Structures are given as structure tokens and as C-alpha cells.
Amino acid sequence: MSTHLEAERPEAAAVVTELTYREAIRAALEHELEEDPAVLLMGEDVATAGGVFKTNEGLPEKFGRERIRNTPICENGFIGVALGMAVTGLRPVVEIMFSDFLPTAADAIVNELPKFRFMSGGQCVVPVTVRSIGGATGRFGTQHSATGESWYIGLPGLKVATAGTPASAYGVLRAAIRDDDPVLFYEHKGLYGRKGPVQLGHDGILPVGRAGILRPGSDVTVLATLLMADRAVSAAEALAEDGISAEVVELRWLRPLDYDTVTESVARTGRLLVVEEQVHAGGWGATVISELSMRGVPMERPSALSMPDDLLVSYSPALEDAILPGVDDIAARIRSLVEA
Amino acid sequence: MSTHLEAERPEAAAVVTELTYREAIRAALEHELEEDPAVLLMGEDVATAGGVFKTNEGLPEKFGRERIRNTPICENGFIGVALGMAVTGLRPVVEIMFSDFLPTAADAIVNELPKFRFMSGGQCVVPVTVRSIGGATGRFGTQHSATGESWYIGLPGLKVATAGTPASAYGVLRAAIRDDDPVLFYEHKGLYGRKGPVQLGHDGILPVGRAGILRPGSDVTVLATLLMADRAVSAAEALAEDGISAEVVELRWLRPLDYDTVTESVARTGRLLVVEEQVHAGGWGATVISELSMRGVPMERPSALSMPDDLLVSYSPALEDAILPGVDDIAARIRSLVEA
Amino acid sequence: MTATGTDRIDWLRTMIEIRLFEDKVQELFMQGRIQGTTHLCQGQEAVCVGAVGALEDRDYLTITYRGHGHALARGMSMEAAFGELMGLTSGCCHGVGGSMHLTDFSRNLIGAFAIIGPSYSVGLGAAISAKLRGTDSVAMAFCGDGATNIGTFHEALNMASVWKAPVVFVIENNLYGEYSPLRETTPLDDLAERAKAHAMPGVVVDGQDVDAVHAAAAAAIARARAGEGPTLLEMKTYRYRGHSRTDPAKYRAEGELERWKQRDPIDLLGAKLAAEGALSAEEQRRLRGRIQAEVDAAAERAAAAPVLTLEETKAYVYAP
Amino acid sequence: MTATGTDRIDWLRTMIEIRLFEDKVQELFMQGRIQGTTHLCQGQEAVCVGAVGALEDRDYLTITYRGHGHALARGMSMEAAFGELMGLTSGCCHGVGGSMHLTDFSRNLIGAFAIIGPSYSVGLGAAISAKLRGTDSVAMAFCGDGATNIGTFHEALNMASVWKAPVVFVIENNLYGEYSPLRETTPLDDLAERAKAHAMPGVVVDGQDVDAVHAAAAAAIARARAGEGPTLLEMKTYRYRGHSRTDPAKYRAEGELERWKQRDPIDLLGAKLAAEGALSAEEQRRLRGRIQAEVDAAAERAAAAPVLTLEETKAYVYAP
Ligand SMILES: Cc1ncc(C[n+]2csc(CCOP(=O)(O)OP(=O)(O)O)c2C)c(N)n1
Ligand SMILES: Cc1ncc(C[n+]2csc(CCOP(=O)(O)OP(=O)(O)O)c2C)c(N)n1
Ligand SMILES: [Mg+2]
Ligand SMILES: [Mg+2]
């Protein structure tokens, strides 16, 4: 029961342009708002000064303050409101300013969004998209630096997506908004300034549940998301000079998870490294390694470069930098795996 | 800075008695309340009619309504209150009636309890214990049947514990309350009537972070928690008649996680099966299998018997029973692993 | 719209239907034909019938786990309700939801909540949606007295007021949370006062008098439909049974239950209708007999249905 | 306790210290010697100094990310505050917390919250703890106007009232939540009204007049200490700067900032003290000069400290 209107208003021919990650998010929002009058954006200060991360510049002027709506500070309450909107014909996109605030709304995220259609015996669909901005590098301290990307991957009924490049930002966010199921979509505050090619228009919409190969390679499969996907590509580029060929796979969707692409790649390279801006426990990295081990995918001993299990992110810039897997750390780990 | 007073009031000599899981929980609470005046219990209706699951019978009469305190319905608010109590010298035990309500308080659980000591630069300790009652089998439907045991295992600063037997209920809960760090302690509503031997007194307190071998065996290591630990023992007993020797390990602590015991057992049996009343994605089962794979612990292809990744718990009794791993399912899986 | 004589006879009929439906539910529990838990609303029938009865078909409704009465008042068939409590395909949610989740999108009953809080925020969302989509539908959302202590209650009132949303919030103040009396968890008696924190009108209503309930609800609905914003209605009422099936409610003061039964909502309306000559005591007895027969028949029809397979429930997890 | 002349000169001193401390913070940001974000309270100094100054050492205090002023008013050294903003071991939290988490258990400043909500519930917990442990300490908890829209705010007020807790809740109403003006997110002007939802006294206070702030806080503290329960104080104030470092605050109405500056809290008290002959304008100029020197010296001392290693921070994750 998607209410899209492609038929009536075909889009301009697809074009590839160089956009920042921030511009790509904004374009995805603008194009979905244009195409479907049922789509709206709500959240704290989303309609003022372009939003806190300046991803919404010009949207209130273009679509009005009803569709681009500032909310009071009450995450659990306004995700509940979005749910009520979604089951009565709208397609709300909710912005949660920092991913660290998702737990403030966890009752709605864990108990309502994924279960609402099910409990009703399939009487409704719940097309809610929750955007949240996560990750470290901002010197925002312990309570404003989590990616939170794996907090809700164990909830059937929900879908979980991420974007590590401008193309993913555009293509995955549009796919999330067009999907009839609730989707948590994670952005990374450390990537907004990153530039990259983006295919605008329907051709730039990336398929739900599919990973993407950012850089093909033959020696090792490096699986990552968000900022770590960006850093993995840099590491792979650096290693290429030494003749090490690393394939970088951006997972993009954590639920559903694209085991076909991952398995095909690992079977080809024979090695797997997951790079995570999170602890390994309870994350998508552990989930993937466990699944591949249970399926008996032929590979060397798998490896994970994650955040320390016994530490938290500090405000102190030096400490924040030190706790994150860096390009050099990734390159070094890849080298040790390939040369083992 | 534990404020326990063993010295002044030594306990009666340790005795082993047969208790139900419910009685064991009650005894653990009573003994900690007796030993340390800083301990208190708070939650919704904890002081009326013995509490919703009748685990608190007689406690308000014995310790008074200030220490056994009914709260309004506001989980996030009263866990915040418990935090404020804990950093000013008390040791609150908070009861969250159903584990499904933990997300209602997730801001306190994710952003405050684990990070509070850290953010202060180590100026305080946070001795809060959060008891919550989870799991299916009660015909309570989709929003009252989650174990939720893996929702918060990826949070450094927090500790996560479970109890699958009366002895664990007593020994792990007492250890949790005595610990100076915040602990989430999970009980299973399907186990309250289960009877078993319990060592009362200090000798019955089980060590933080240690798993327990419920039944020794040599052919396969079956790792489980809560109701699944109970069912795994029944499955192992049934298989013994056919000469299959399954070792059942109750994980008990999901953070910190006892890799020593698990690794030793798997290295011995050469086979690992995790049984989970949860989906595999993002859970402790995936975490353990991933870690053991990365460490290269010698074993056959590991296996997980979990809840379906594309289903939710229904109210309908037949459907609720069908979605849970049963004793026969566990036995069959063990058999297939051993006979493979 | 003001109530006509036939409306009020219909209210009586529905209140009796709810009362007898829940007696039957209790009986089926004892027989093990319904399992798990259930939250009866006996004693509160006037609130369900008077408030829900004031809505138009195009209006939205969100209720709670204590929702049998509201669902029946909204027109759900007893067979669909019984079937849901039995966990069978004859249920409104095909047995997947159970007693706490009586939901019927065909009647704009868009949600029944087992967890406290979202009944207000989700109902509010439907109201804003109706407004944004240019319809004149309003939404009515229910919660209990204890639920007014959870943050989401206030978050919803605040948003509704600042956005002047077409929503009517109803508090069913039956004096108890689960086992806790109101004043042990809440510092005031009149919960309608809580509207003041959100610059919203709050009205205290006699929840045992269906005429009063209906009049208050109709006025709040008219206000919402006219674009004048939300209203908070506090219904003073009482639940005859314990919180849930396993609760004998021993914690209640001596005689409290008996006092409230003297103002039984069905008796109150019945007496009025008899006095007005609209429906004699004898006619009311016969009416009750007919309803009892319908209740028993509906339960049997519902019980004849099969249970879904796990495989079939997969279709409910994700959208097609 | 009522304020003496020396108290008031000390208030002036502290308000100037806060003002100049934050000017320095802004300067250090421009120089890249402080990174990330910061939330200045310039314009709100009378609230920090008047309210916090009314507490005894044994009382507890919870504040927010906009907490530089409160921490300094509570007696934290500028060096410890600068060090924390610089992320160095000279900081009150050894640089682990940063600008949003100025915490000092040695002064019963038990928490500074970067996420909205818990400053009230945690402060309440300390108050109940003090009572249970048989002390007569009270707690004071701060939040902003926008924070009164999140559920936990109401959850804390409800619990405090029903338990008659010795706590004073302070709302710093500076008219904006990040970029949104109060009335775009909140349906009323006087947030003290929100106390009515919880049968608690609510008081509107002129937050620019430190005498008024101190008097209101002292009265509420006395009430709490006497076991008469909690009070909600709304301080009408204004922040001169944007919400955070990156915010130029273009969304403010023409002339609004200038109007508020005419009631600058430091100027107001300074004028009174001069008029009363307690401290002449000349003496005030000299005082400001001395404080500026202290500020500069404190920043340099703080900057001289080292950064912790990751290894060292491990000790802060779990209890010893
Ligand atoms: C968030 C949450 N906390 C606790 C519960 C458990 N619970 C179910 S009903 C109830 C009492 C609710 O009382 P009230 O709001 O007065 O409604 P009533 O049951 O009286 O109709 C509680 C605490 C819940 N369902 N959700
Ligand atoms: C739960 C939560 N949601 C959102 C935010 C982001 N945020 C930080 S400050 C702020 C505005 C708060 O305004 P107010 O309460 O008036 O305090 P002020 O900043 O004006 O002192 C917001 C929305 C947060 N920190 N926590
Ligand atoms: Mg009630
Ligand atoms: Mg403000």
C-alpha cells in the first residue's frame, strides 16, 4: 500500500553528481517529500536553521512547517505519534538528533514499531523511518558518541540500515522511506563533509537488504559500516600499493542482513575482517562471524577490529581518537591477516 | 566501598535446602536486606500482595514500606532515582515487572547506569541492581514475553546476569546486589515453581562473572541461560539413556562472560550448541560463537538453536509453545550434532 | 449530537453485553478454554459505552489491555472478541494478539496497548494524521489512572496542546493501578488537574452515569472536530474485579466494592429507563436473557475455529 | 538564611567570575585549545549563583550540560573546570567528562547530565537517600524550559510529591530549547504551572535578580529541610549566546537580546551595591580586573596538565 506516484510524475533522467554525505541526505529527503505527499519529517529543531546537523536546509521553506515539523523534546512520545500517523496513511520520517537518544524512545522502538503489525494479525503496515545521527569524532563525550547501530538488530519486524558513503546516504535512506516496514536508519556525524559520487533519481535508490562492495579485492573481505566503511576503503587503498588486495563490503542493512553477498565475498577471499565502531559483544560483527562459522563457509580464522570491551568514549580529544579503529589500525590488521 | 557488615553479624552456618526458584529469589532479597541496611527494594507493587510474581512475600512487613517501596508507573524515572540513591550511599534493588519494560527505562540503563562512574572520572560507584522478569510460556502475548537478556550486553560499565536454577537465583542475585557496579539481573517467569537444592548463606553466593556446569558431559557442550538451561538439562538427561553425554553449561553472566569455562568445556567436548530463548542476531550466543571462532578453539561446526529470526511470540498458546525451543528440539539437535 | 431514547436503550444493551461477555470470559478461564491473563472492566461499562458511543465511524480509537468493553462498544462482534481471547482464527487478530490487543482497523480501533504510555501518543498521531490529510476525523485515546504517572502521558498532552490536535484523552480513574491505590502513587485525587500542566481543559466526569459520560465525551469531540484542540476527561469509576485474573484484590478496603456497586452503571441507567417508561424492568430482564443467549452462542461459534500455524503468522511480521 | 552584605558582594564576584570564565572558554575555542561543543550560561549567572548559593555544603546538586556557572557557584576551582573543558588531568573528571559533565563529588555536585531528563530523577534519588539515611540534607536539581516537555521531568515531580521528598526543582527558563522558542514546543508561558499536575507549589522567579533568586531558593530549601516536601521554581532568564558553540542564534527576534541585556544580572546587582554604598563602581571595576587575572592564570595552570592514557581510563569503567 505504498502511496508513491512515480507513474504520474516521472523523475528527471538520472544523473550522477558529486555530493557531500550531508547533501545526499538532504536530497533523499527532498526527493521523497516531493514524490509522496504522505511523507513528512519531524524531530527536534528539524525545521530551524537547517536542523542541528544542517541536513534539512530549505525543506521547511519548500514543504511547510506542517510537513517539516519541530517537536518538543520527547523522543518516546513523538515516535509514538509517528506510529499513529503511519498506520493511518502517512509515512513519517523521524529525526533523532543523536543515536544516543534512541534509548529514550526504546519502548516505542522495541515494543511498538516492530510488533504493531504482528499483534494486529497483519491489519496494518508501519512505514516509519527513524533517522538518527551517531558515532564518535565530534568531541561530544561519553553520552553523545555511540553509533548504536547494533542496539536493535535483534528485533523481527524492524529493519535496520546504515550509510557509510554519500551514495548510500541517498540510496539507502530513500529505500528506507519507501519501505512499508519500520526502518531505523543510522547516519554518522563524522561523515557529513565527505564527498562522493551520487546517482540521483530512482536509479540511485539502493535495494533493501543488500550490501555493497565499495572496493573489490581478492585477499581478504573487510566488512564495515558507517565511518568504519570509509576508513576501511582508505586502508585498502593504502595497502594496494604493497600489493595487498582487500575487498571492502559496506553492509548497509543490518536487518535483513545480506549473507549472500558476504558469503560470496568471503568464499572468494578466504578471509574475513569485521571493523566496528562498537564493542564486539552483541553486535552485527559477532552475528556475521557466528553465522558464517555455523554455515561452514571456508575461511581462515575470522577477525574483528572493534572498540575495547572494557572502555568507554571519553571527551578528551586524544582519548576519543585513541579508542576508535583508525585507518592505520585497519591496514595493520589486514596486513597481519594476509601475511599470516 | 561495600557497606556490608558480615563481621558484625555472622550468618547461621550454611545449609542446603530444597527451594523453589521463587523462594530462592525471596531468600536472596531477604538475606541482603538483613545484612546491609543500605539495601532496599523498589518497583511497581513490590510491597503489595507479595509483588506481582509473589517474590517479595513478607518483606514489607519485615523491613518496612520505606525499604520495600511501591513506585508509581515510571520505569525511567525510578531507575534514575535508584541511581541517585546509589551514588549517595544506598544499594537499591529495582524490580522491573516484565523484562519487556526495560526499554521504557533504556535511557537510564544505556546512558546513565553504565557511564555514570566513568564520566565522573571514577568519583563514584553505582551499586544498582535491576531485577526484571522475562520469558515466554505465560500466554502473556507479544509484548510480555521477551527475555531481553541480550539487549544490554554490549555496554561496558554494566554487568548482566541471569538465573536458570534456584541455586543460581539465590547465588547470582546475592552477588549482583553485593557488587559495586550496576547489574541487570534477569529472572524467568516460567521457572518460579521449579524446585532445586539451594545452599543458603554466604557459601551459596556465586562468583560474579562465572558460568556453572549444571551437568557434566563429554560429547557436546550445550550453553544456555534461564528456561533454556532448565530444558537443556532435561534434554541431556533423556539422551543419557542412549549413551549420549551432553555437558550443560549455564552461562549466568553475559557481561562479564566466562570464556574460560566455556572454552575449557568446548575444547574438551569438541562440539558447541547454544540454546537461546531469543533470536540469534545480536545475542550472547552469536557473541560466544564468534569469539571462539576468532580464538580458534578446536571444535566441529558450532550450532545454535534459537528463536526464528522472522517471527514474533503470539498470544495463542499453541503458537507460543511452537516458537520456543523445546526439550525434544534440544535433544534432537544434540543428537544430530553428535551423530554427524 | 445529543442522545435519543433509542440511543440510551442501545447503551443499556451494550453495557449488559459487556458485563455478560466478561462473566463468560471468567467462566471460560475457569474451564481452561482461555489461558494467560485478562483484565476485566466490569463496573466501568458506562465509560466504554458512553465515551466510545460518542464517536463517529470515521474517528480513531486507541485503548488498553483492559479493552474488552471498548472493543465491543465500538461494534466488534463478540465472536471476534471471544476468538481472540481463545487464540483462534475467529479472533479479531486471528488469535495472535490475545485479550490485551483487541484491534480492529475496519472500525478505526487502531490499537490496544499492553504496555503503558503509547495509547496516548499513538492516538495523538492518528489525530494529527487526520488533520494533515484534510479529514475532520478526531481520535479518542484511553488510559488508566496509574498510567498518568508515566512520562509519555505528559509528552502526549503537551504535543496535543501545542499542536491543537483533534484528540480527546480519556482517563479511566478506577482508583487503582495494579494493586496500588491511587494516592499511594499519585499526589492528587482529581487527575483532570493534570491538564493544567499543558494548558488544556480538564473535566471530571461521573463515570458510572453513562448519560454524563456521553455528554462530556460528545462535547470534547465537538470541540476537537471544530479545531479548538484537545480535552482531558477524567472518568471516576471502579473495577469490580481484581487487576487481572490472578488477583483476588484483597488489598481493597472493607465495603469499598459494595459501596460502588450501589452505583452500578447498568442499574443506574436501567432504573432511569424504567422510571421514564422507556424500558420496563420486565423488558430489561428479557433483554438480559436474549443477550445471555447471544453471548453463549458467540463463544461456541468462536471456539469452533482453528489455530493458525507458525508458518501462517510469518505474514504478519513484515509488510507484503 | 537571609543574605548579608558580604554574601551579596560574593555573589557579584562569582557572577563576574562565571561571565569572564565563559568569555575565556569562547576565546580558547577560537584558538582550538578547547574542542567539541560547549553550552554557555552567560546572562543566566544570577540563577546559578543565587540558587546554588542558598545550599549548604551537605546538600546535593544535579545540573546539566549548561553547567559551568553552577559548578563554579558550587565552589569548583576555575582550574578544575578549565582542565575538564580542555580534556586534561587537571579537570574535575580528569578530562574524561568534558564541558557537559562538570561533576565534583567532594562538593556533592553528583552529576551533570548531557541527556535530558535524569537531572531531576537522579537529584530526587539523592534527596530520598538523604532522608532514608537520616540526614537533613536536601537536593537541588536543575533543568531547562525545553526539558519540561520530556516525560522524566513529570515522573520525577510526581514521585517527589507523593513521597514528600526534600528536593528543590529549578527550571531555568531561558525561552529557548536549542533553536526553538518556548511557545513553539510548549503550550504555556509560566512553567511553574506544571507543578499543579503534581500537587506541588510552583513559583515564578525573576531570574535576573540574584536577590530574588536566592530568596526563593532559600525558602524552598527551608521547606524541603523541614520535611514539607518539594517545590518547583521557574527562573525567568535568557541566554546571551547561541545554544552551543556552533549556533549563531539567528532565529531570535530583532532586539530581543538587547532588551534582556538591559537587565543584565551582574549590572543589576552591581548597581544596587553601588547605590547602597556597599561596593562602588570603581571598586567593582577593580574587582573585575582581579578576577580577569585569576581567570587567565587558572586557564594557563589547567593547560599545563597532561592527558590520561586510554589504559588509565579503564579504572573508571568498573568499580575497583
Ligand atoms: C510501562 C509499563 N509498566 C508497567 C506495566 C504493568 N502494568 C500493567 S497494568 C498496570 C497498572 C495500570 O493501572 P491503571 O493505569 O490505573 O490502569 P487499570 O489497570 O486500572 O485500568 C501496570 C503497572 C505495563 N504494562 N507497562
Ligand atoms: C533526551 C534528549 N533529547 C535531545 C537532546 C538534545 N538537546 C540538548 S540541549 C537541548 C535543548 C534543551 O533546552 P532547555 O531544556 O531549554 O535547556 P537549555 O539548553 O536552554 O539550557 C536539546 C534538545 C538531549 N540532550 N537529550
Ligand atoms: Mg486504574
Ligand atoms: Mg532553554
Tab-separated table of C-alpha atoms in Angstrom, chain D residues 5-224:
chain	number	residue	atom	x	y	z
D	5	GLY	CA	26.129	42.341	52.634
D	6	THR	CA	29.250	40.252	52.278
D	7	ASP	CA	27.205	37.434	50.779
D	8	ARG	CA	25.970	39.773	48.094
D	9	ILE	CA	29.428	41.079	47.261
D	10	ASP	CA	30.497	37.453	46.976
D	11	TRP	CA	27.579	36.797	44.627
D	12	LEU	CA	28.706	39.644	42.439
D	13	ARG	CA	32.227	38.276	42.497
D	14	THR	CA	31.040	34.820	41.478
D	15	MET	CA	28.749	36.117	38.730
D	16	ILE	CA	31.637	38.081	37.265
D	17	GLU	CA	33.868	35.029	37.570
D	18	ILE	CA	31.355	32.937	35.619
D	19	ARG	CA	30.971	35.630	32.957
D	20	LEU	CA	34.705	36.024	32.446
D	21	PHE	CA	35.326	32.269	32.679
D	22	GLU	CA	32.948	31.731	29.763
D	23	ASP	CA	34.425	34.599	27.752
D	24	LYS	CA	37.726	32.791	28.159
D	25	VAL	CA	36.141	29.497	27.123
D	26	GLN	CA	34.927	31.125	23.921
D	27	GLU	CA	38.408	32.511	23.317
D	28	LEU	CA	40.041	29.131	23.921
D	29	PHE	CA	37.612	27.578	21.445
D	30	MET	CA	38.619	30.068	18.812
D	31	GLN	CA	42.229	29.110	19.498
D	32	GLY	CA	41.368	25.418	19.209
D	33	ARG	CA	42.544	24.803	22.764
D	34	ILE	CA	39.054	23.552	23.641
D	35	GLN	CA	37.291	21.285	21.150
D	36	GLY	CA	33.842	19.826	20.605
D	37	THR	CA	30.902	21.739	21.944
D	38	THR	CA	30.037	23.888	24.924
D	39	HIS	CA	26.877	25.479	26.269
D	40	LEU	CA	27.420	28.887	27.827
D	41	CYS	CA	25.138	30.283	30.518
D	42	GLN	CA	26.025	33.940	30.014
D	43	GLY	CA	23.023	36.039	31.006
D	44	GLN	CA	21.865	33.350	33.449
D	45	GLU	CA	24.516	33.889	36.121
D	46	ALA	CA	22.079	35.108	38.756
D	47	VAL	CA	20.253	31.771	38.644
D	48	CYS	CA	23.414	29.713	39.173
D	49	VAL	CA	24.742	31.940	41.922
D	50	GLY	CA	21.509	32.745	43.739
D	51	ALA	CA	20.103	29.217	43.775
D	52	VAL	CA	23.271	27.179	44.285
D	53	GLY	CA	24.456	29.747	46.819
D	54	ALA	CA	21.451	29.013	49.005
D	55	LEU	CA	22.546	25.380	49.534
D	56	GLU	CA	24.601	24.066	52.450
D	57	ASP	CA	27.736	22.013	51.797
D	58	ARG	CA	25.920	18.856	52.896
D	59	ASP	CA	23.199	19.328	50.269
D	60	TYR	CA	23.214	17.602	46.883
D	61	LEU	CA	23.213	19.169	43.462
D	62	THR	CA	22.487	17.882	39.939
D	63	ILE	CA	22.982	20.113	36.914
D	64	THR	CA	23.071	19.923	33.110
D	65	TYR	CA	25.429	20.330	30.147
D	66	ARG	CA	24.900	24.080	30.629
D	67	GLY	CA	26.618	23.788	33.960
D	68	HIS	CA	29.786	25.899	34.059
D	69	GLY	CA	28.093	28.534	36.207
D	70	HIS	CA	26.587	26.076	38.655
D	71	ALA	CA	29.869	24.244	39.122
D	72	LEU	CA	31.768	27.444	39.802
D	73	ALA	CA	28.995	28.709	42.063
D	74	ARG	CA	29.319	25.456	43.983
D	75	GLY	CA	32.986	26.206	44.577
D	76	MET	CA	34.717	24.206	41.858
D	77	SER	CA	38.036	25.858	41.042
D	78	MET	CA	38.325	27.507	37.647
D	79	GLU	CA	41.413	25.414	37.058
D	80	ALA	CA	39.431	22.191	37.531
D	81	ALA	CA	36.703	23.496	35.217
D	82	PHE	CA	39.105	24.712	32.521
D	83	GLY	CA	41.061	21.481	32.764
D	84	GLU	CA	37.893	19.467	32.175
D	85	LEU	CA	36.961	21.531	29.110
D	86	MET	CA	40.490	21.026	27.802
D	87	GLY	CA	40.299	17.269	28.402
D	88	LEU	CA	43.282	17.216	30.720
D	89	THR	CA	44.082	15.553	34.055
D	90	SER	CA	43.707	18.947	35.712
D	91	GLY	CA	39.954	18.638	35.062
D	92	CYS	CA	37.410	17.764	37.758
D	93	CYS	CA	36.816	14.464	35.909
D	94	HIS	CA	40.414	14.235	34.664
D	95	GLY	CA	39.267	15.284	31.185
D	96	VAL	CA	37.087	12.234	30.664
D	97	GLY	CA	33.785	14.085	31.029
D	98	GLY	CA	34.257	17.379	29.263
D	99	SER	CA	32.200	20.570	29.261
D	100	MET	CA	28.860	18.791	29.639
D	101	HIS	CA	29.799	16.725	32.690
D	102	LEU	CA	31.285	19.006	35.340
D	103	THR	CA	30.976	16.721	38.359
D	104	ASP	CA	32.529	17.046	41.816
D	105	PHE	CA	31.518	14.547	44.484
D	106	SER	CA	33.718	16.320	47.022
D	107	ARG	CA	31.191	19.163	46.795
D	108	ASN	CA	28.124	16.919	46.470
D	109	LEU	CA	27.793	18.038	42.866
D	110	ILE	CA	26.866	14.471	41.974
D	111	GLY	CA	26.014	14.780	38.318
D	112	ALA	CA	25.953	16.964	35.214
D	113	PHE	CA	23.723	15.500	32.511
D	114	ALA	CA	24.206	15.737	28.762
D	115	ILE	CA	20.990	13.862	28.085
D	116	ILE	CA	17.758	15.493	29.093
D	117	GLY	CA	15.613	14.069	31.881
D	118	PRO	CA	17.707	12.354	34.542
D	119	SER	CA	18.976	15.529	36.218
D	120	TYR	CA	15.619	15.603	38.014
D	121	SER	CA	15.197	11.891	38.755
D	122	VAL	CA	18.780	11.437	39.944
D	123	GLY	CA	18.609	14.572	42.086
D	124	LEU	CA	15.384	13.229	43.569
D	125	GLY	CA	17.126	9.933	44.314
D	126	ALA	CA	19.803	11.764	46.292
D	127	ALA	CA	17.102	13.594	48.250
D	128	ILE	CA	15.264	10.390	49.172
D	129	SER	CA	18.585	8.780	50.041
D	130	ALA	CA	19.463	11.633	52.370
D	131	LYS	CA	16.104	11.211	54.108
D	132	LEU	CA	16.395	7.401	54.376
D	133	ARG	CA	19.893	7.712	55.773
D	134	GLY	CA	18.550	10.014	58.461
D	135	THR	CA	20.372	13.165	57.408
D	136	ASP	CA	18.741	16.556	56.889
D	137	SER	CA	20.448	17.173	53.551
D	138	VAL	CA	18.281	18.298	50.668
D	139	ALA	CA	18.868	18.127	46.928
D	140	MET	CA	18.573	20.773	44.225
D	141	ALA	CA	18.085	19.674	40.623
D	142	PHE	CA	18.288	21.846	37.503
D	143	CYS	CA	16.816	21.598	34.027
D	144	GLY	CA	15.828	23.917	31.210
D	145	ASP	CA	12.476	25.040	29.816
D	146	GLY	CA	12.630	22.596	26.916
D	147	ALA	CA	13.374	19.759	29.319
D	148	THR	CA	9.976	20.233	30.943
D	149	ASN	CA	8.475	18.547	27.858
D	150	ILE	CA	10.184	15.214	28.387
D	151	GLY	CA	8.358	12.586	30.400
D	152	THR	CA	11.007	12.061	33.049
D	153	PHE	CA	10.517	15.639	34.238
D	154	HIS	CA	6.946	14.795	35.223
D	155	GLU	CA	7.849	11.354	36.531
D	156	ALA	CA	10.294	12.978	38.945
D	157	LEU	CA	7.833	15.663	40.073
D	158	ASN	CA	5.164	13.041	40.692
D	159	MET	CA	7.428	10.811	42.782
D	160	ALA	CA	8.850	13.753	44.708
D	161	SER	CA	5.383	14.975	45.602
D	162	VAL	CA	3.863	11.639	46.559
D	163	TRP	CA	6.936	10.858	48.693
D	164	LYS	CA	7.268	14.410	50.081
D	165	ALA	CA	10.951	14.343	49.171
D	166	PRO	CA	13.389	17.041	50.365
D	167	VAL	CA	14.163	18.337	46.878
D	168	VAL	CA	14.051	21.679	45.091
D	169	PHE	CA	13.477	21.550	41.350
D	170	VAL	CA	14.733	24.531	39.395
D	171	ILE	CA	13.714	25.305	35.807
D	172	GLU	CA	15.995	27.724	34.015
D	173	ASN	CA	13.522	29.175	31.530
D	174	ASN	CA	15.763	30.969	29.050
D	175	LEU	CA	12.977	30.975	26.434
D	176	TYR	CA	14.652	28.557	24.009
D	177	GLY	CA	15.287	24.845	23.649
D	178	GLU	CA	18.202	24.637	21.237
D	179	TYR	CA	16.762	26.730	18.355
D	180	SER	CA	13.068	26.517	19.189
D	181	PRO	CA	11.323	29.312	21.061
D	182	LEU	CA	9.406	28.099	24.112
D	183	ARG	CA	5.927	28.591	22.677
D	184	GLU	CA	6.661	26.547	19.556
D	185	THR	CA	7.100	23.424	21.700
D	186	THR	CA	5.240	24.277	24.886
D	187	PRO	CA	1.650	25.488	25.304
D	188	LEU	CA	2.175	27.820	28.253
D	189	ASP	CA	4.452	30.640	29.332
D	190	ASP	CA	4.732	30.024	33.052
D	191	LEU	CA	6.291	26.612	33.512
D	192	ALA	CA	5.773	26.858	37.257
D	193	GLU	CA	2.177	25.972	36.350
D	194	ARG	CA	3.381	22.454	35.662
D	195	ALA	CA	3.712	21.892	39.392
D	196	LYS	CA	-0.108	21.822	39.560
D	197	ALA	CA	-0.137	18.441	37.808
D	198	HIS	CA	1.689	17.109	40.845
D	199	ALA	CA	0.063	18.994	43.724
D	200	MET	CA	3.348	20.811	44.296
D	201	PRO	CA	3.938	24.521	44.887
D	202	GLY	CA	5.301	26.256	41.794
D	203	VAL	CA	6.911	29.696	41.965
D	204	VAL	CA	7.799	32.108	39.169
D	205	VAL	CA	11.018	33.987	39.934
D	206	ASP	CA	12.845	36.886	38.280
D	207	GLY	CA	15.972	35.016	37.253
D	208	GLN	CA	17.918	38.177	36.529
D	209	ASP	CA	17.662	39.423	40.121
D	210	VAL	CA	20.050	37.371	42.235
D	211	ASP	CA	18.387	38.626	45.438
D	212	ALA	CA	15.030	37.293	44.248
D	213	VAL	CA	16.571	34.011	43.104
D	214	HIS	CA	18.359	33.497	46.399
D	215	ALA	CA	15.283	34.335	48.472
D	216	ALA	CA	13.077	31.932	46.501
D	217	ALA	CA	15.682	29.160	46.652
D	218	ALA	CA	16.285	29.663	50.363
D	219	ALA	CA	12.561	29.434	51.075
D	220	ALA	CA	12.189	26.239	49.021
D	221	ILE	CA	15.253	24.700	50.654
D	222	ALA	CA	13.939	25.552	54.116
D	223	ARG	CA	10.618	23.959	53.213
D	224	ALA	CA	12.350	20.813	51.961
